[in-house]
Each structure stands twice: as C-alpha cells, then as structure tokens.
PDB file of C-alpha atoms and ligand atoms in Angstrom:
ATOM      1  CA  MET A 270      60.340-109.170 -49.661  1.00  0.00           C
ATOM      2  CA  SER A 271      64.085-110.379 -49.777  1.00  0.00           C
ATOM      3  CA  MET A 272      65.393-111.845 -46.755  1.00  0.00           C
ATOM      4  CA  PRO A 273      67.542-109.004 -45.645  1.00  0.00           C
ATOM      5  CA  LYS A 274      64.451-106.651 -46.045  1.00  0.00           C
ATOM      6  CA  LYS A 275      62.371-108.742 -44.303  1.00  0.00           C
ATOM      7  CA  LEU A 276      65.111-108.903 -41.308  1.00  0.00           C
ATOM      8  CA  ALA A 277      64.928-105.210 -41.590  1.00  0.00           C
ATOM      9  CA  LEU A 278      61.653-104.735 -40.964  1.00  0.00           C
ATOM     10  CA  LEU A 279      61.357-107.118 -37.946  1.00  0.00           C
ATOM     11  CA  VAL A 280      64.093-105.101 -36.348  1.00  0.00           C
ATOM     12  CA  LEU A 281      62.208-102.201 -36.928  1.00  0.00           C
ATOM     13  CA  LEU A 282      59.165-103.400 -35.432  1.00  0.00           C
ATOM     14  CA  LEU A 283      60.692-105.071 -32.632  1.00  0.00           C
ATOM     15  CA  PRO A 284      61.174-102.292 -29.843  1.00  0.00           C
ATOM     16  CA  LEU A 285      57.563-101.143 -31.264  1.00  0.00           C
ATOM     17  CA  VAL A 286      56.047-104.515 -30.085  1.00  0.00           C
ATOM     18  CA  ALA A 287      58.191-105.054 -26.770  1.00  0.00           C
ATOM     19  CA  PHE A 288      56.888-101.250 -25.850  1.00  0.00           C
ATOM     20  CA  GLU A 289      53.508-101.827 -26.822  1.00  0.00           C
ATOM     21  CA  ALA A 290      53.407-104.892 -24.447  1.00  0.00           C
ATOM     22  CA  LEU A 291      54.415-102.398 -21.155  1.00  0.00           C
ATOM     23  CA  ALA A 292      52.137-102.206 -18.708  1.00  0.00           C
ATOM     24  CA  ALA A 293      51.777 -98.378 -16.851  1.00  0.00           C
ATOM     25  CA  LYS A 294      54.705 -97.132 -15.021  1.00  0.00           C
ATOM     26  CA  VAL A 295      54.730 -96.160 -11.317  1.00  0.00           C
ATOM     27  CA  SER A 296      56.830 -94.187  -9.211  1.00  0.00           C
ATOM     28  CA  PRO A 297      57.918 -94.889  -6.847  1.00  0.00           C
ATOM     29  CA  SER A 298      57.345 -99.029  -7.138  1.00  0.00           C
ATOM     30  CA  SER A 299      57.433 -99.378  -3.360  1.00  0.00           C
ATOM     31  CA  LEU A 300      56.797 -97.446  -0.228  1.00  0.00           C
ATOM     32  CA  THR A 301      58.088 -97.845   3.439  1.00  0.00           C
ATOM     33  CA  MET A 302      55.980 -95.619   5.788  1.00  0.00           C
ATOM     34  CA  VAL A 303      54.834 -95.160   9.246  1.00  0.00           C
ATOM     35  CA  PRO A 304      51.317 -94.968  10.656  1.00  0.00           C
ATOM     36  CA  GLY A 305      49.835 -91.564   9.430  1.00  0.00           C
ATOM     37  CA  GLN A 306      51.998 -90.539   6.839  1.00  0.00           C
ATOM     38  CA  LYS A 307      50.680 -89.983   3.682  1.00  0.00           C
ATOM     39  CA  SER A 308      52.538 -90.333   0.098  1.00  0.00           C
ATOM     40  CA  THR A 309      51.728 -90.327  -3.406  1.00  0.00           C
ATOM     41  CA  VAL A 310      52.671 -92.639  -6.347  1.00  0.00           C
ATOM     42  CA  ALA A 311      52.599 -91.159  -9.813  1.00  0.00           C
ATOM     43  CA  VAL A 312      51.291 -93.630 -12.578  1.00  0.00           C
ATOM     44  CA  SER A 313      52.878 -92.659 -16.445  1.00  0.00           C
ATOM     45  CA  SER A 314      52.548 -94.407 -19.600  1.00  0.00           C
ATOM     46  CA  VAL A 315      49.110 -95.366 -18.900  1.00  0.00           C
ATOM     47  CA  SER A 316      46.750 -97.054 -21.742  1.00  0.00           C
ATOM     48  CA  GLY A 317      43.122 -96.960 -21.397  1.00  0.00           C
ATOM     49  CA  SER A 318      41.707 -96.330 -17.943  1.00  0.00           C
ATOM     50  CA  LEU A 319      43.184 -97.322 -14.852  1.00  0.00           C
ATOM     51  CA  THR A 320      41.832 -99.504 -12.041  1.00  0.00           C
ATOM     52  CA  LEU A 321      43.283 -99.678  -8.692  1.00  0.00           C
ATOM     53  CA  THR A 322      43.051-102.819  -6.124  1.00  0.00           C
ATOM     54  CA  ASN A 323      44.428-102.862  -2.655  1.00  0.00           C
ATOM     55  CA  SER A 324      45.286-106.077  -1.365  1.00  0.00           C
ATOM     56  CA  ASN A 325      45.048-104.582   2.781  1.00  0.00           C
ATOM     57  CA  ALA A 326      43.136-101.529   3.238  1.00  0.00           C
ATOM     58  CA  GLN A 327      43.916-102.024   7.317  1.00  0.00           C
ATOM     59  CA  VAL A 328      47.572-101.480   6.791  1.00  0.00           C
ATOM     60  CA  ALA A 329      47.143 -98.432   4.099  1.00  0.00           C
ATOM     61  CA  SER A 330      44.416 -96.552   2.048  1.00  0.00           C
ATOM     62  CA  ALA A 331      44.786 -95.917  -1.539  1.00  0.00           C
ATOM     63  CA  VAL A 332      42.931 -93.521  -3.522  1.00  0.00           C
ATOM     64  CA  LEU A 333      43.039 -93.376  -7.066  1.00  0.00           C
ATOM     65  CA  SER A 334      42.994 -89.644  -8.595  1.00  0.00           C
ATOM     66  CA  GLY A 335      43.987 -89.148 -12.129  1.00  0.00           C
ATOM     67  CA  ASN A 336      47.246 -90.533 -12.431  1.00  0.00           C
ATOM     68  CA  LYS A 337      48.226 -90.217  -8.894  1.00  0.00           C
ATOM     69  CA  ILE A 338      47.447 -92.701  -6.067  1.00  0.00           C
ATOM     70  CA  GLN A 339      47.189 -91.160  -2.840  1.00  0.00           C
ATOM     71  CA  VAL A 340      48.427 -93.518  -0.277  1.00  0.00           C
ATOM     72  CA  THR A 341      47.796 -93.160   3.633  1.00  0.00           C
ATOM     73  CA  ALA A 342      49.269 -95.536   6.117  1.00  0.00           C
ATOM     74  CA  ASN A 343      47.186 -96.833   8.631  1.00  0.00           C
ATOM     75  CA  ALA A 344      48.613 -99.528  10.674  1.00  0.00           C
ATOM     76  CA  VAL A 345      52.019-101.732  10.759  1.00  0.00           C
ATOM     77  CA  GLY A 346      52.234-104.512   8.114  1.00  0.00           C
ATOM     78  CA  SER A 347      52.149-104.481   4.322  1.00  0.00           C
ATOM     79  CA  ALA A 348      49.834-104.126   1.657  1.00  0.00           C
ATOM     80  CA  ASN A 349      50.212-104.600  -2.276  1.00  0.00           C
ATOM     81  CA  LEU A 350      48.560-101.830  -4.433  1.00  0.00           C
ATOM     82  CA  SER A 351      47.653-103.376  -8.025  1.00  0.00           C
ATOM     83  CA  VAL A 352      47.304-101.105 -10.781  1.00  0.00           C
ATOM     84  CA  LYS A 353      45.862-102.036 -13.694  1.00  0.00           C
ATOM     85  CA  ASP A 354      45.551-100.688 -17.531  1.00  0.00           C
ATOM     86  CA  LYS A 355      44.730-102.128 -20.799  1.00  0.00           C
ATOM     87  CA  LYS A 356      48.269-103.540 -21.314  1.00  0.00           C
ATOM     88  CA  GLY A 357      48.798-105.199 -17.550  1.00  0.00           C
ATOM     89  CA  THR A 358      48.893-104.760 -14.062  1.00  0.00           C
ATOM     90  CA  VAL A 359      51.966-103.348 -12.005  1.00  0.00           C
ATOM     91  CA  THR A 360      52.396-103.661  -8.276  1.00  0.00           C
ATOM     92  CA  VAL A 361      53.415-100.992  -5.573  1.00  0.00           C
ATOM     93  CA  LYS A 362      54.625-102.696  -2.242  1.00  0.00           C
ATOM     94  CA  VAL A 363      53.676-100.911   0.745  1.00  0.00           C
ATOM     95  CA  THR A 364      55.468-101.238   3.956  1.00  0.00           C
ATOM     96  CA  VAL A 365      54.076 -99.729   7.082  1.00  0.00           C
ATOM     97  CA  LYS A 366      56.668 -99.889   9.981  1.00  0.00           C
ATOM     98  CA  PRO A 367      56.080 -98.632  13.550  1.00  0.00           C
ATOM     99  CA  ALA A 368      57.606 -94.836  13.997  1.00  0.00           C
ATOM    100  CA  MET A 369      60.692 -94.297  15.648  1.00  0.00           C
ATOM    101  CA  THR A 370      60.074 -93.267  19.359  1.00  0.00           C
ATOM    102  CA  VAL A 371      62.349 -91.439  21.935  1.00  0.00           C
ATOM    103  CA  SER A 372      61.941 -91.992  25.431  1.00  0.00           C
ATOM    104  CA  PRO A 373      61.623 -89.708  27.655  1.00  0.00           C
ATOM    105  CA  THR A 374      60.217 -86.929  25.655  1.00  0.00           C
ATOM    106  CA  SER A 375      61.765 -84.217  27.600  1.00  0.00           C
ATOM    107  CA  LEU A 376      64.641 -83.798  29.863  1.00  0.00           C
ATOM    108  CA  THR A 377      65.623 -81.753  32.709  1.00  0.00           C
ATOM    109  CA  LEU A 378      69.344 -81.559  33.610  1.00  0.00           C
ATOM    110  CA  ALA A 379      71.547 -79.711  36.143  1.00  0.00           C
ATOM    111  CA  VAL A 380      74.836 -78.195  34.522  1.00  0.00           C
ATOM    112  CA  ASN A 381      77.434 -81.100  34.079  1.00  0.00           C
ATOM    113  CA  GLN A 382      74.563 -83.903  34.653  1.00  0.00           C
ATOM    114  CA  LYS A 383      74.232 -86.718  32.090  1.00  0.00           C
ATOM    115  CA  ALA A 384      70.772 -88.298  31.299  1.00  0.00           C
ATOM    116  CA  THR A 385      70.244 -90.867  28.454  1.00  0.00           C
ATOM    117  CA  LEU A 386      67.420 -90.796  25.294  1.00  0.00           C
ATOM    118  CA  THR A 387      66.520 -94.332  23.930  1.00  0.00           C
ATOM    119  CA  ILE A 388      65.740 -94.449  20.721  1.00  0.00           C
ATOM    120  CA  SER A 389      63.052 -97.266  19.634  1.00  0.00           C
ATOM    121  CA  ASN A 390      62.067 -98.553  16.243  1.00  0.00           C
ATOM    122  CA  PRO A 391      64.602 -96.269  14.167  1.00  0.00           C
ATOM    123  CA  SER A 392      64.615 -96.795   9.930  1.00  0.00           C
ATOM    124  CA  GLY A 393      68.001 -95.989   8.557  1.00  0.00           C
ATOM    125  CA  THR A 394      70.495 -93.627   9.669  1.00  0.00           C
ATOM    126  CA  ILE A 395      69.756 -91.568  12.790  1.00  0.00           C
ATOM    127  CA  ARG A 396      70.668 -87.795  12.823  1.00  0.00           C
ATOM    128  CA  VAL A 397      70.750 -85.714  15.742  1.00  0.00           C
ATOM    129  CA  SER A 398      70.862 -81.852  15.729  1.00  0.00           C
ATOM    130  CA  ASN A 399      71.063 -79.597  18.739  1.00  0.00           C
ATOM    131  CA  SER A 400      69.505 -75.792  18.712  1.00  0.00           C
ATOM    132  CA  ASP A 401      71.946 -74.907  21.295  1.00  0.00           C
ATOM    133  CA  THR A 402      75.207 -76.656  21.865  1.00  0.00           C
ATOM    134  CA  SER A 403      76.555 -73.846  24.414  1.00  0.00           C
ATOM    135  CA  LYS A 404      73.439 -75.092  26.558  1.00  0.00           C
ATOM    136  CA  VAL A 405      73.546 -79.143  26.027  1.00  0.00           C
ATOM    137  CA  ALA A 406      76.162 -81.530  24.562  1.00  0.00           C
ATOM    138  CA  THR A 407      74.993 -85.025  22.979  1.00  0.00           C
ATOM    139  CA  SER A 408      76.532 -88.158  21.740  1.00  0.00           C
ATOM    140  CA  LEU A 409      74.961 -90.488  19.977  1.00  0.00           C
ATOM    141  CA  SER A 410      76.089 -94.389  20.482  1.00  0.00           C
ATOM    142  CA  GLY A 411      74.003 -96.934  18.578  1.00  0.00           C
ATOM    143  CA  SER A 412      70.104 -96.143  19.727  1.00  0.00           C
ATOM    144  CA  THR A 413      71.341 -93.937  22.886  1.00  0.00           C
ATOM    145  CA  ILE A 414      71.872 -90.312  22.922  1.00  0.00           C
ATOM    146  CA  THR A 415      73.822 -88.994  25.780  1.00  0.00           C
ATOM    147  CA  VAL A 416      72.985 -85.490  26.791  1.00  0.00           C
ATOM    148  CA  THR A 417      74.915 -83.431  29.003  1.00  0.00           C
ATOM    149  CA  GLY A 418      73.863 -80.201  30.610  1.00  0.00           C
ATOM    150  CA  LYS A 419      76.474 -77.610  30.141  1.00  0.00           C
ATOM    151  CA  ALA A 420      74.860 -74.129  30.953  1.00  0.00           C
ATOM    152  CA  ALA A 421      71.768 -73.156  32.335  1.00  0.00           C
ATOM    153  CA  GLY A 422      69.047 -72.583  29.659  1.00  0.00           C
ATOM    154  CA  THR A 423      67.192 -74.472  27.197  1.00  0.00           C
ATOM    155  CA  ALA A 424      67.874 -76.387  23.961  1.00  0.00           C
ATOM    156  CA  THR A 425      65.670 -78.422  21.487  1.00  0.00           C
ATOM    157  CA  LEU A 426      67.196 -81.536  20.207  1.00  0.00           C
ATOM    158  CA  THR A 427      65.900 -82.901  16.964  1.00  0.00           C
ATOM    159  CA  ILE A 428      66.189 -86.568  16.573  1.00  0.00           C
ATOM    160  CA  LYS A 429      65.391 -87.799  13.053  1.00  0.00           C
ATOM    161  CA  ASP A 430      65.586 -91.115  11.182  1.00  0.00           C
ATOM    162  CA  SER A 431      64.718 -91.891   7.403  1.00  0.00           C
ATOM    163  CA  LEU A 432      60.565 -91.645   8.322  1.00  0.00           C
ATOM    164  CA  THR A 433      60.346 -89.944  11.354  1.00  0.00           C
ATOM    165  CA  THR A 434      61.341 -86.630  13.302  1.00  0.00           C
ATOM    166  CA  ARG A 435      61.161 -86.167  16.944  1.00  0.00           C
ATOM    167  CA  LYS A 436      61.623 -82.973  19.245  1.00  0.00           C
ATOM    168  CA  VAL A 437      62.971 -83.493  22.449  1.00  0.00           C
ATOM    169  CA  PRO A 438      63.045 -80.033  24.882  1.00  0.00           C
ATOM    170  CA  VAL A 439      65.888 -80.171  27.237  1.00  0.00           C
ATOM    171  CA  GLN A 440      65.709 -77.732  30.144  1.00  0.00           C
ATOM    172  CA  VAL A 441      69.202 -77.138  32.279  1.00  0.00           C
ATOM    173  CA  THR A 442      69.226 -75.726  35.340  1.00  0.00           C
ATOM    174  CA  SER A 443      71.876 -74.073  37.256  1.00  0.00           C
ATOM    175  CA  SER A 444      74.364 -76.778  39.294  1.00  0.00           C
ATOM    176  CA  SER A 445      73.886 -75.481  42.592  1.00  0.00           C
ATOM    177  CA  GLY A 446      70.117 -77.075  42.633  1.00  0.00           C
ATOM    178  CA  GLY A 447      69.743 -74.033  45.352  1.00  0.00           C
ATOM    179  CA  PRO A 448      67.768 -70.785  43.873  1.00  0.00           C
ATOM    180  CA  ILE A 449      70.682 -68.562  43.338  1.00  0.00           C
ATOM    181  CA  THR A 450      68.968 -65.777  40.989  1.00  0.00           C
ATOM    182  CA  GLY A 451      67.330 -62.853  42.437  1.00  0.00           C
ATOM    183  CA  THR A 452      68.485 -59.478  44.140  1.00  0.00           C
ATOM    184  CA  THR A 453      72.066 -60.341  45.532  1.00  0.00           C
ATOM    185  CA  GLU A 454      71.644 -56.759  47.568  1.00  0.00           C
ATOM    186  CA  GLY A 455      70.578 -58.336  50.723  1.00  0.00           C
ATOM    187  CA  ARG A 456      72.399 -61.574  50.343  1.00  0.00           C
ATOM    188  CA  LEU A 457      75.093 -61.146  52.744  1.00  0.00           C
ATOM    189  CA  LEU A 458      72.806 -59.578  55.740  1.00  0.00           C
ATOM    190  CA  ALA A 459      70.355 -62.251  54.859  1.00  0.00           C
ATOM    191  CA  SER A 460      72.918 -65.078  55.501  1.00  0.00           C
ATOM    192  CA  ASN A 461      72.894 -64.220  59.132  1.00  0.00           C
ATOM    193  CA  CYS A 462      69.326 -65.724  58.796  1.00  0.00           C
ATOM    194  CA  PHE A 463      70.182 -68.839  57.598  1.00  0.00           C
ATOM    195  CA  GLN A 464      71.191 -70.579  60.935  1.00  0.00           C
ATOM    196  CA  CYS A 465      67.938 -70.270  62.318  1.00  0.00           C
ATOM    197  CA  HIS A 466      65.747 -70.275  59.245  1.00  0.00           C
ATOM    198  CA  GLY A 467      67.568 -72.718  56.896  1.00  0.00           C
ATOM    199  CA  THR A 468      69.395 -71.996  53.504  1.00  0.00           C
ATOM    200  CA  TYR A 469      67.555 -69.360  51.768  1.00  0.00           C
ATOM    201  CA  GLY A 470      65.034 -69.435  54.554  1.00  0.00           C
ATOM    202  CA  SER A 471      64.015 -72.823  53.673  1.00  0.00           C
ATOM    203  CA  GLY A 472      63.037 -74.081  57.292  1.00  0.00           C
ATOM    204  CA  GLY A 473      64.511 -74.011  60.888  1.00  0.00           C
ATOM    205  CA  PHE A 474      62.321 -72.155  63.253  1.00  0.00           C
ATOM    206  CA  GLU A 475      60.276 -70.709  60.471  1.00  0.00           C
ATOM    207  CA  LYS A 476      60.192 -71.139  57.099  1.00  0.00           C
ATOM    208  CA  LEU A 477      60.405 -67.622  55.206  1.00  0.00           C
ATOM    209  CA  LEU A 478      60.823 -68.960  51.759  1.00  0.00           C
ATOM    210  CA  GLY A 479      57.724 -68.275  49.835  1.00  0.00           C
ATOM    211  CA  GLU A 480      56.904 -64.942  51.966  1.00  0.00           C
ATOM    212  CA  THR A 481      56.432 -61.788  49.575  1.00  0.00           C
ATOM    213  CA  GLU A 482      58.915 -58.890  50.367  1.00  0.00           C
ATOM    214  CA  ALA A 483      56.336 -57.113  52.068  1.00  0.00           C
ATOM    215  CA  GLU A 484      55.368 -59.652  54.203  1.00  0.00           C
ATOM    216  CA  ILE A 485      59.065 -60.082  55.540  1.00  0.00           C
ATOM    217  CA  TYR A 486      59.839 -56.674  55.820  1.00  0.00           C
ATOM    218  CA  GLU A 487      56.637 -55.802  58.056  1.00  0.00           C
ATOM    219  CA  GLU A 488      57.268 -58.614  60.388  1.00  0.00           C
ATOM    220  CA  LEU A 489      61.030 -57.406  60.825  1.00  0.00           C
ATOM    221  CA  VAL A 490      59.834 -54.086  61.614  1.00  0.00           C
ATOM    222  CA  GLU A 491      57.177 -55.281  63.977  1.00  0.00           C
ATOM    223  CA  TYR A 492      59.956 -57.338  65.911  1.00  0.00           C
ATOM    224  CA  GLN A 493      61.845 -54.066  66.093  1.00  0.00           C
ATOM    225  CA  GLU A 494      59.436 -51.906  67.177  1.00  0.00           C
ATOM    226  CA  ASP A 495      56.549 -53.735  68.739  1.00  0.00           C
ATOM    227  CA  PRO A 496      57.176 -54.010  72.765  1.00  0.00           C
ATOM    228  CA  ASP A 497      55.300 -57.166  72.855  1.00  0.00           C
ATOM    229  CA  PHE A 498      58.038 -58.901  71.016  1.00  0.00           C
ATOM    230  CA  SER A 499      60.927 -56.912  72.838  1.00  0.00           C
ATOM    231  CA  THR A 500      62.121 -60.202  74.910  1.00  0.00           C
ATOM    232  CA  ASP A 501      61.683 -62.360  71.465  1.00  0.00           C
ATOM    233  CA  ILE A 502      64.750 -63.819  70.059  1.00  0.00           C
ATOM    234  CA  MET A 503      63.873 -61.887  66.661  1.00  0.00           C
ATOM    235  CA  ALA A 504      63.522 -58.574  68.293  1.00  0.00           C
ATOM    236  CA  ALA A 505      67.197 -59.016  69.709  1.00  0.00           C
ATOM    237  CA  HIS A 506      68.296 -59.821  66.235  1.00  0.00           C
ATOM    238  CA  VAL A 507      66.731 -57.273  64.196  1.00  0.00           C
ATOM    239  CA  GLN A 508      67.824 -54.453  66.314  1.00  0.00           C
ATOM    240  CA  GLY A 509      71.002 -54.365  64.759  1.00  0.00           C
ATOM    241  CA  TYR A 510      69.831 -53.501  61.123  1.00  0.00           C
ATOM    242  CA  THR A 511      68.997 -50.062  59.561  1.00  0.00           C
ATOM    243  CA  ASP A 512      65.748 -49.611  57.897  1.00  0.00           C
ATOM    244  CA  ALA A 513      67.251 -49.821  54.383  1.00  0.00           C
ATOM    245  CA  GLN A 514      69.434 -53.363  55.283  1.00  0.00           C
ATOM    246  CA  LEU A 515      65.567 -54.753  56.834  1.00  0.00           C
ATOM    247  CA  ARG A 516      64.490 -53.790  52.987  1.00  0.00           C
ATOM    248  CA  ALA A 517      67.457 -55.304  51.392  1.00  0.00           C
ATOM    249  CA  ILE A 518      67.319 -58.535  53.498  1.00  0.00           C
ATOM    250  CA  ALA A 519      63.353 -58.910  52.641  1.00  0.00           C
ATOM    251  CA  LYS A 520      63.821 -58.100  49.332  1.00  0.00           C
ATOM    252  CA  TYR A 521      66.655 -60.658  49.155  1.00  0.00           C
ATOM    253  CA  LEU A 522      64.681 -63.454  50.922  1.00  0.00           C
ATOM    254  CA  ALA A 523      61.600 -62.934  48.807  1.00  0.00           C
ATOM    255  CA  LYS A 524      63.188 -64.027  45.876  1.00  0.00           C
ATOM    256  CA  PRO A 525      66.359 -65.456  46.513  1.00  0.00           C
TER     257      PRO A 525
HETATM  258  C1  HEC B 819      69.071 -66.893  66.576  1.00  0.00           C
HETATM  259  C2  HEC B 819      67.755 -67.205  65.633  1.00  0.00           C
HETATM  260  C3  HEC B 819      67.491 -66.751  64.492  1.00  0.00           C
HETATM  261  C4  HEC B 819      67.664 -65.852  63.725  1.00  0.00           C
HETATM  262  C5  HEC B 819      69.701 -65.475  63.309  1.00  0.00           C
HETATM  263  C6  HEC B 819      67.086 -65.052  63.092  1.00  0.00           C
HETATM  264  N1  HEC B 819      65.803 -65.711  63.439  1.00  0.00           N
HETATM  265 FE1  HEC B 819      63.708 -64.928  62.414  1.00  0.00          FE
HETATM  266  N2  HEC B 819      63.054 -66.079  63.988  1.00  0.00           N
HETATM  267  C7  HEC B 819      63.435 -66.995  64.785  1.00  0.00           C
HETATM  268  C8  HEC B 819      62.627 -67.304  65.616  1.00  0.00           C
HETATM  269  C9  HEC B 819      62.784 -68.384  66.447  1.00  0.00           C
HETATM  270  C10 HEC B 819      61.309 -67.160  65.073  1.00  0.00           C
HETATM  271  C11 HEC B 819      60.088 -67.631  65.556  1.00  0.00           C
HETATM  272  C12 HEC B 819      59.187 -66.696  66.169  1.00  0.00           C
HETATM  273  C13 HEC B 819      59.850 -65.777  67.315  1.00  0.00           C
HETATM  274  O1  HEC B 819      60.385 -66.869  68.431  1.00  0.00           O
HETATM  275  O2  HEC B 819      59.403 -65.013  67.320  1.00  0.00           O
HETATM  276  C14 HEC B 819      61.874 -66.160  64.045  1.00  0.00           C
HETATM  277  C15 HEC B 819      60.504 -65.670  63.489  1.00  0.00           C
HETATM  278  C16 HEC B 819      60.737 -64.910  62.296  1.00  0.00           C
HETATM  279  C17 HEC B 819      60.116 -64.193  61.317  1.00  0.00           C
HETATM  280  C18 HEC B 819      58.601 -64.554  61.391  1.00  0.00           C
HETATM  281  C19 HEC B 819      58.154 -65.724  60.811  1.00  0.00           C
HETATM  282  C20 HEC B 819      56.511 -66.043  60.064  1.00  0.00           C
HETATM  283  O3  HEC B 819      56.580 -65.965  59.275  1.00  0.00           O
HETATM  284  O4  HEC B 819      55.966 -65.330  61.217  1.00  0.00           O
HETATM  285  C21 HEC B 819      60.720 -63.518  60.447  1.00  0.00           C
HETATM  286  C22 HEC B 819      60.000 -62.920  58.914  1.00  0.00           C
HETATM  287  C23 HEC B 819      61.822 -63.849  60.591  1.00  0.00           C
HETATM  288  N3  HEC B 819      62.237 -64.537  61.724  1.00  0.00           N
HETATM  289  C24 HEC B 819      63.013 -62.997  59.907  1.00  0.00           C
HETATM  290  C25 HEC B 819      64.286 -63.165  60.209  1.00  0.00           C
HETATM  291  C26 HEC B 819      65.303 -62.678  59.471  1.00  0.00           C
HETATM  292  C27 HEC B 819      65.263 -61.950  58.022  1.00  0.00           C
HETATM  293  C28 HEC B 819      66.638 -62.908  59.998  1.00  0.00           C
HETATM  294  C29 HEC B 819      67.896 -62.469  59.309  1.00  0.00           C
HETATM  295  C30 HEC B 819      68.129 -60.998  58.866  1.00  0.00           C
HETATM  296  C31 HEC B 819      66.359 -63.454  61.082  1.00  0.00           C
HETATM  297  N4  HEC B 819      64.738 -63.889  61.117  1.00  0.00           N
HETATM  298  C32 HEC B 819      67.241 -63.989  61.944  1.00  0.00           C
HETATM  299  C33 HEC B 819      64.817 -66.849  65.185  1.00  0.00           C
HETATM  300  C34 HEC B 819      66.012 -66.620  64.359  1.00  0.00           C
END
C-alpha cells in the first residue's frame, strides 16, 4: 500500500478505535441530594452487561434496573457509584447534603407585627413565594425572611432552595388583640357593663366571657324580675333596659 493510502486508512480507523474504547455514559454524572430524595441516572452506550458498585450504601442506596440506576439518598455524606461494562468503568458521584429547614414552621402575627423566619442549610438560591400578599408581606435578606402582618387572614409562604421546598402557614390576627368580631347590635349597650365586668366581660365583679347568649339573657331577666335580687346592684342596673335591649346585650356579650 502506498504511503498516502495507508495514512487515509489510519485517519478512517482512528475515530472508530477511539469510539470503541469508550465506557458507558451516565447522565447525570453527579448528583446532589437531600436525605429521602430519589433520583434516576440513565446509562447509555452500554457494551455487554452492566454491573454497579456502591462505595457507601449508608449514604445512598442504588439499584440498577435495565439501563437506569435508581438512587435514594439516605444520610448526609458522599458515595461513588461505579458503573462497569465491557469497555470500562464510569463513576457517578453522589453528594447528600442536609435538607434546608425553616424555623419556626408556622407563624401567628397581629396586623403590623413583624416576625422572622430563619433558614438553615440552604442550597443554591432561596426563593420565597407568598400565596396572599394582601395578608402578609415578606422580605428575604441572606437566610432570614422578615414577615409582616398586613391584614387579618391567612397566607402560605413557600420557601424553596435548589433541593427542598418548605411551606410555612401564616395567620394574621386583627390588630386590636381583643375580640372585635361578632354582632355589633348590642355593643354600645353592652359597653355599659364593661366598667364592672371588664372589657368584653373579661373579669371585674363577675366574668361574663364564655357564657352563652341564653345564660346571660336569663340572668338579666332574673335580676329584673326576681324580688330576691331587688336590692342588688345588678337589679338596679338592668331596670333601665327593655327586653329587646337585654336580648341584644346578651347576643353581643356571648360573642363579642
Ligand atoms: C355597677 C356595676 C355593674 C354594672 C354596670 C353591671 N354589672 Fe353585672 N354584676 C355586677 C355585680 C357586682 C355582679 C355580682 C352579683 C351581684 O352582686 O348580683 C354582677 C353580676 C352579673 C351577672 C351574673 C353573673 C353570673 O355569672 O352569675 C350577669 C349576667 C351580669 N352581671 C351582667 C351584666 C350586664 C350584661 C351588664 C350590662 C348591661 C352588667 N352586668 C352591668 C355589677 C355590675
């Protein structure tokens, strides 16, 4: 064979030889996981049969099924998965990191009150999403999220890094701190009672909070009608109200 012909043959054969020498391909060739997470590695360009060796089954378990390796992260650490076929060995590096945590795991805030959530072990970029920005405002700085109550209601904050998603429910209570919901019909009348029974009937001479509408109404009627109570301060107090007013007061105080 002439020199140029030999050269041409060599050039033709070289890529073939180079290709033939390659071991199987793995995708991805490395994994970063958190404990409990599962991933799959695809094996391609396989020659002959495959065998799998795992350097650390405590960190990750790996099961070969067909041309796929099912990997489950077990504990923080690293493991090498060696995939061997007829042509050679490729390695998948598995790194198991501690999962991101957010503390506390839920929040209750008053309107305009601020609280912070602390993120530990984040991987990559932290993203915060807020299900209701009319109820709660958030601002992320480093690994701290400042949460501010905006209006009474609830919102869910979803905090994600590259490996983990955490959800933090936030409840915003009305700013006064006291019970301001419920019927307002008897509110003005009932405010006459607060000087002796505490705000919203919370204490004083006799605590009224917790009593039902019927209980309060019946007691008031008793003070109005029962001669045994005629000298009682409550009897003197209730004389001024009509029956409709007593009902309105009882209705309000039962659910202030
Ligand atoms: C000047 C003070 C005073 C005011 C005002 C007052 N109370 Fe009373 N109330 C008392 C006292 C003292 C008692 C304790 C029992 C008694 O002396 O009869 C009492 C007892 C009661 C009781 C019975 C408590 C129980 O659980 O046995 C009820 C119900 C009650 N008050 C409702 C009211 C309501 C409703 C109002 C407003 C419309 C009101 N009171 C306004 C002083 C007051």
